[in-house]
Short mmCIF file of C-alpha atoms and ligand atoms in Angstrom, two decimals:
data_model
loop_
_atom_site.label_atom_id
_atom_site.label_comp_id
_atom_site.label_asym_id
_atom_site.label_seq_id
_atom_site.Cartn_x
_atom_site.Cartn_y
_atom_site.Cartn_z
CA UNK A 1375 230.89 123.48 64.94
CA UNK A 1376 233.50 122.22 62.50
CA UNK A 1377 237.15 121.79 63.41
CA UNK A 1378 239.81 122.33 60.82
CA UNK A 1379 241.83 119.27 61.65
CA UNK A 1380 240.87 115.64 62.01
CA UNK A 1381 240.31 113.34 64.92
CA UNK A 1382 241.31 109.86 66.05
CA UNK A 1383 239.00 106.98 66.92
CA UNK A 1384 240.77 104.04 68.64
CA UNK A 1385 239.09 100.63 68.54
CA UNK A 1386 240.50 98.02 70.89
CA UNK A 1387 239.28 94.71 72.16
CA UNK A 1388 240.22 91.06 72.02
CA UNK A 1389 241.06 89.59 68.66
CA UNK A 1390 237.73 88.06 67.55
CA UNK A 1391 235.64 90.73 69.33
CA UNK A 1392 234.27 91.87 66.01
CA UNK A 1393 236.21 95.11 65.39
CA UNK A 1394 236.64 94.47 61.65
CA UNK A 1395 233.02 93.32 61.24
CA UNK A 1396 231.72 96.40 63.02
CA UNK A 1397 233.95 98.73 61.02
CA UNK A 1398 232.63 97.19 57.80
CA UNK A 1399 229.11 97.86 58.94
CA UNK A 1400 229.62 101.57 59.66
CA UNK A 1401 232.43 102.68 57.34
CA UNK A 1402 230.05 104.26 54.75
CA UNK A 1403 228.12 106.21 57.37
CA UNK A 1404 230.82 108.08 59.28
CA UNK A 1405 232.20 110.61 56.78
CA UNK A 1406 235.72 110.84 55.48
CA UNK A 1407 237.94 108.36 57.19
CA UNK A 1408 241.43 106.96 57.03
CA UNK A 1409 241.91 103.48 58.39
CA UNK A 1410 245.45 103.31 59.76
CA UNK A 1411 247.14 100.30 58.26
CA UNK A 1412 249.49 98.93 60.91
CA UNK A 1413 252.85 97.31 60.27
CA UNK A 1414 253.33 93.85 61.75
CA UNK A 1415 255.79 90.98 61.92
CA UNK A 1416 252.88 88.54 62.16
CA UNK A 1417 252.53 86.28 59.09
CA UNK A 1418 249.56 87.13 56.83
CA UNK A 1419 246.43 85.01 57.33
CA UNK A 1420 244.65 83.47 54.37
CA UNK A 1421 242.92 86.26 52.46
CA UNK A 1422 244.94 89.09 54.05
CA UNK A 1423 246.59 91.43 51.56
CA UNK A 1424 249.87 93.23 52.13
CA UNK A 1425 249.24 96.98 52.17
CA UNK A 1426 245.50 96.51 52.71
CA UNK A 1427 245.09 94.67 56.02
CA UNK A 1428 248.64 95.25 57.29
CA UNK A 1429 252.11 96.04 56.05
CA UNK A 1430 253.72 92.66 56.62
CA UNK A 1431 257.46 93.00 57.35
CA UNK A 1432 260.28 90.99 58.91
CA UNK A 1433 261.51 91.62 62.45
CA UNK A 1434 264.69 93.29 61.20
CA UNK A 1435 262.74 95.88 59.17
CA UNK A 1436 260.33 96.52 62.07
CA UNK A 1437 263.24 97.12 64.47
CA UNK A 1438 264.86 99.51 61.95
CA UNK A 1439 261.59 101.54 61.88
CA UNK A 1440 261.64 101.66 65.69
CA UNK A 1441 265.21 102.97 65.66
CA UNK A 1442 264.32 105.61 63.09
CA UNK A 1443 261.39 106.74 65.29
CA UNK A 1444 258.85 106.13 62.54
CA UNK A 1445 256.09 104.79 64.81
CA UNK A 1446 253.50 106.81 66.68
CA UNK A 1447 253.26 103.70 68.90
CA UNK A 1448 254.18 100.10 68.71
CA UNK A 1449 253.69 96.99 70.89
CA UNK A 1450 254.55 93.37 71.18
CA UNK A 1451 251.22 91.49 71.03
CA UNK A 1452 250.67 87.70 70.96
CA UNK A 1453 254.35 87.14 70.14
CA UNK A 1454 254.52 89.60 67.25
CA UNK A 1455 255.32 93.26 66.80
CA UNK A 1456 252.53 95.67 65.70
CA UNK A 1457 253.05 99.40 65.06
CA UNK A 1458 251.35 102.55 63.73
CA UNK A 1459 253.42 104.66 61.33
CA UNK A 1460 253.27 108.38 62.07
CA UNK A 1461 253.46 109.79 58.53
CA UNK A 1462 250.15 108.63 56.96
CA UNK A 1463 248.31 109.40 60.23
CA UNK A 1464 249.64 112.96 60.26
CA UNK A 1465 248.64 113.49 56.61
CA UNK A 1466 245.12 112.17 57.23
CA UNK A 1467 244.73 114.41 60.28
CA UNK A 1468 245.86 117.47 58.34
CA UNK A 1469 243.34 116.56 55.64
CA UNK A 1470 240.64 116.68 58.35
CA UNK A 1471 239.86 112.96 58.31
CA UNK A 1472 238.70 110.70 61.10
CA UNK A 1473 241.63 108.33 61.64
CA UNK A 1474 240.59 104.86 62.72
CA UNK A 1475 243.00 102.73 64.72
CA UNK A 1476 242.54 98.99 65.47
CA UNK A 1477 245.19 98.73 68.15
CA UNK A 1478 245.63 96.96 71.45
CA UNK A 1479 245.43 98.32 75.02
CA UNK A 1480 249.16 99.21 75.08
CA UNK A 1481 248.80 101.19 71.85
CA UNK A 1482 245.72 103.00 73.13
CA UNK A 1483 247.61 104.09 76.25
CA UNK A 1484 250.39 105.63 74.12
CA UNK A 1485 248.03 107.32 71.62
CA UNK A 1486 245.88 108.72 74.43
CA UNK A 1487 248.96 109.98 76.17
CA UNK A 1488 250.41 111.61 73.08
CA UNK A 1489 247.25 112.80 71.31
CA UNK A 1490 244.54 112.56 73.93
CA UNK A 1491 243.13 115.94 72.91
CA UNK A 1492 241.81 114.61 69.61
CA UNK A 1493 241.35 110.96 70.53
CA UNK A 1494 238.24 109.04 71.38
CA UNK A 1495 238.64 105.41 72.45
CA UNK A 1496 236.25 102.48 72.33
CA UNK A 1497 236.68 99.04 73.81
CA UNK A 1498 234.77 96.33 71.95
CA UNK A 1499 234.06 92.91 73.44
CA UNK A 1500 231.81 89.92 72.80
CA UNK A 1501 229.32 89.30 75.64
CA UNK A 1502 231.40 86.56 77.29
CA UNK A 1503 234.76 84.84 77.14
CA UNK A 1504 233.19 81.60 75.86
CA UNK A 1505 231.47 83.52 73.06
CA UNK A 1506 234.88 85.00 72.12
CA UNK A 1507 236.37 81.52 71.93
CA UNK A 1508 233.39 80.33 69.78
CA UNK A 1509 233.88 83.25 67.35
CA UNK A 1510 237.63 82.72 67.03
CA UNK A 1511 236.95 79.02 66.29
CA UNK A 1512 234.28 79.77 63.74
CA UNK A 1513 236.47 82.39 62.00
CA UNK A 1514 238.86 79.45 61.25
CA UNK A 1515 241.89 81.69 60.79
CA UNK A 1516 243.93 80.59 63.83
CA UNK A 1517 245.25 77.34 65.23
CA UNK A 1518 244.04 76.02 68.61
CA UNK A 1519 247.31 77.14 70.17
CA UNK A 1520 246.92 80.70 68.79
CA UNK A 1521 243.25 80.77 69.89
CA UNK A 1522 244.29 79.79 73.43
CA UNK A 1523 246.90 82.57 73.49
CA UNK A 1524 244.34 85.12 72.27
CA UNK A 1525 241.80 84.01 74.86
CA UNK A 1526 244.38 84.24 77.64
CA UNK A 1527 245.35 87.69 76.41
CA UNK A 1528 241.69 88.75 76.31
CA UNK A 1529 241.41 88.02 80.07
CA UNK A 1530 244.21 90.53 80.68
CA UNK A 1531 242.97 93.16 78.20
CA UNK A 1532 239.48 93.21 79.72
CA UNK A 1533 241.03 94.43 83.00
CA UNK A 1534 241.88 97.70 81.29
CA UNK A 1535 238.41 98.69 80.04
CA UNK A 1536 238.35 101.70 82.39
CA UNK A 1537 241.12 103.33 80.30
CA UNK A 1538 238.57 103.79 77.47
CA UNK A 1539 235.92 106.42 76.82
CA UNK A 1540 233.28 103.90 75.63
CA UNK A 1541 232.47 100.22 75.86
CA UNK A 1542 230.56 98.33 73.16
CA UNK A 1543 229.34 94.81 73.91
CA UNK A 1544 229.10 93.22 70.48
CA UNK A 1545 226.25 90.79 70.98
CA UNK A 1546 223.86 91.71 68.18
CA UNK A 1547 226.04 93.04 65.34
CA UNK A 1548 223.48 95.58 64.02
CA UNK A 1549 222.80 97.01 67.47
CA UNK A 1550 226.51 97.29 68.23
CA UNK A 1551 227.07 98.94 64.84
CA UNK A 1552 224.42 101.53 65.66
CA UNK A 1553 226.33 102.49 68.83
CA UNK A 1554 229.67 102.65 67.01
CA UNK A 1555 228.13 104.92 64.34
CA UNK A 1556 227.07 107.38 67.01
CA UNK A 1557 230.44 107.34 68.75
CA UNK A 1558 232.40 107.74 65.50
CA UNK A 1559 230.36 110.78 64.46
CA UNK A 1560 230.72 112.29 67.92
CA UNK A 1561 234.51 111.71 67.89
CA UNK A 1562 234.74 114.21 65.02
CA UNK A 1563 233.28 117.01 67.11
CA UNK A 1564 235.25 116.37 70.28
CA UNK A 1565 236.66 119.68 71.50
CA UNK A 1566 240.44 119.77 71.02
CA UNK A 1567 241.95 122.06 73.68
CA UNK A 1568 244.65 123.55 71.45
CA UNK A 1569 242.21 124.60 68.71
CA UNK A 1570 239.38 125.88 70.78
CA UNK A 1571 240.88 129.28 71.41
CA UNK A 1572 241.19 129.87 67.67
CA UNK A 1573 237.59 128.85 67.28
CA UNK A 1574 236.37 131.20 70.00
CA UNK A 1575 238.41 134.10 68.48
CA UNK A 1576 236.98 133.61 65.03
CA UNK A 1577 233.47 133.16 66.48
CA UNK A 1578 233.73 136.48 68.36
CA UNK A 1579 234.87 138.27 65.19
CA UNK A 1580 231.68 137.43 63.29
P1 ADP B 2907 238.25 91.27 65.19
O1 ADP B 2907 238.42 92.18 64.01
O2 ADP B 2907 237.96 91.98 66.48
O3 ADP B 2907 239.42 90.32 65.38
P2 ADP B 2907 236.22 89.93 63.55
O4 ADP B 2907 235.44 91.07 63.00
O5 ADP B 2907 237.16 89.24 62.64
O6 ADP B 2907 236.96 90.36 64.91
O7 ADP B 2907 235.16 88.88 64.15
C1 ADP B 2907 235.55 87.60 64.61
C2 ADP B 2907 234.51 86.54 64.14
O8 ADP B 2907 233.29 86.75 64.83
C3 ADP B 2907 234.19 86.65 62.64
O9 ADP B 2907 234.04 85.33 62.13
C4 ADP B 2907 232.87 87.44 62.63
O10 ADP B 2907 232.09 87.09 61.47
C5 ADP B 2907 232.18 86.98 63.90
N1 ADP B 2907 231.35 88.01 64.51
C6 ADP B 2907 231.59 89.37 64.63
N2 ADP B 2907 230.58 89.99 65.28
C7 ADP B 2907 229.66 89.05 65.56
C8 ADP B 2907 228.40 89.04 66.26
N3 ADP B 2907 227.85 90.18 66.73
N4 ADP B 2907 227.74 87.86 66.40
C9 ADP B 2907 228.25 86.73 65.92
N5 ADP B 2907 229.45 86.63 65.26
C10 ADP B 2907 230.15 87.78 65.10
P1 5GP B 2908 245.50 90.50 64.84
O1 5GP B 2908 246.75 89.65 64.81
O2 5GP B 2908 244.25 89.74 65.29
O3 5GP B 2908 245.30 91.22 63.54
O4 5GP B 2908 245.77 91.64 65.92
C1 5GP B 2908 246.18 91.29 67.19
C2 5GP B 2908 246.10 92.47 68.10
O5 5GP B 2908 247.06 93.47 67.73
C3 5GP B 2908 244.73 93.17 68.16
O6 5GP B 2908 244.45 93.42 69.52
C4 5GP B 2908 245.00 94.47 67.42
O7 5GP B 2908 244.12 95.49 67.89
C5 5GP B 2908 246.44 94.76 67.77
N1 5GP B 2908 247.11 95.66 66.82
C6 5GP B 2908 247.00 95.65 65.45
N2 5GP B 2908 247.76 96.65 64.94
C7 5GP B 2908 248.33 97.27 65.99
C8 5GP B 2908 249.19 98.42 66.10
O8 5GP B 2908 249.62 99.02 65.17
N3 5GP B 2908 249.59 98.73 67.35
C9 5GP B 2908 249.19 98.09 68.49
N4 5GP B 2908 249.56 98.53 69.67
N5 5GP B 2908 248.35 97.01 68.42
C10 5GP B 2908 247.92 96.63 67.16
#
């Protein structure tokens, strides 16, 4: 069964859980996708490109976008604002794409509330908190202070796993990628309540 419109796959999990690494592994195997590029007030890390990894903006511009109601959701995470702009997401959904979000637990709660019908959510975590710390340290993109903040935040985020459809423990990268591939392809065929009556009508006509 093919739906006319697209679907959303939310990936959440502590920073350093391996969300980007896993997405890189599966991106060529899950059909036409649009990776939602968030807007953030966080400074770019070494190697991050404006418009590719994030839209990097100042706090004033971010707050203006909030006032103009341009975000599907936004949140204050680790001392910075992060938000998902509505317009490109809407366009990708209309084009029938799988829209991928890398957003935090607060963002998932809003997206699930607003677009739960077409949304599948996955929480990704390393096997333990100490492994998370090790990975953040070996990534060498954050200061010790930032790493401590992210680890503290992870302890809170993990409490909200039950809000997600799926959990992936990213121990072995290839095995975790295999699971994500299956979930992403299934997300496309999730039954959206508001479309299913149209489908049944056209099916009965044949
Ligand atoms: P996120 O996007 O969730 O912040 P990253 O994909 O940047 O996480 O991964 C954080 C660090 O952990 C990176 O240095 C990455 O290479 C490493 N990493 C990711 N998955 C694994 C894994 N399964 N085993 C060991 N290291 C991993
Ligand atoms: P990082 O600074 O490591 O790129 O991201 C920090 C956290 O912010 C991660 O948990 C990530 O999922 C989350 N995040 C990134 N973009 C968004 C967004 O647009 N909305 C929300 N709610 N969270 C986001």
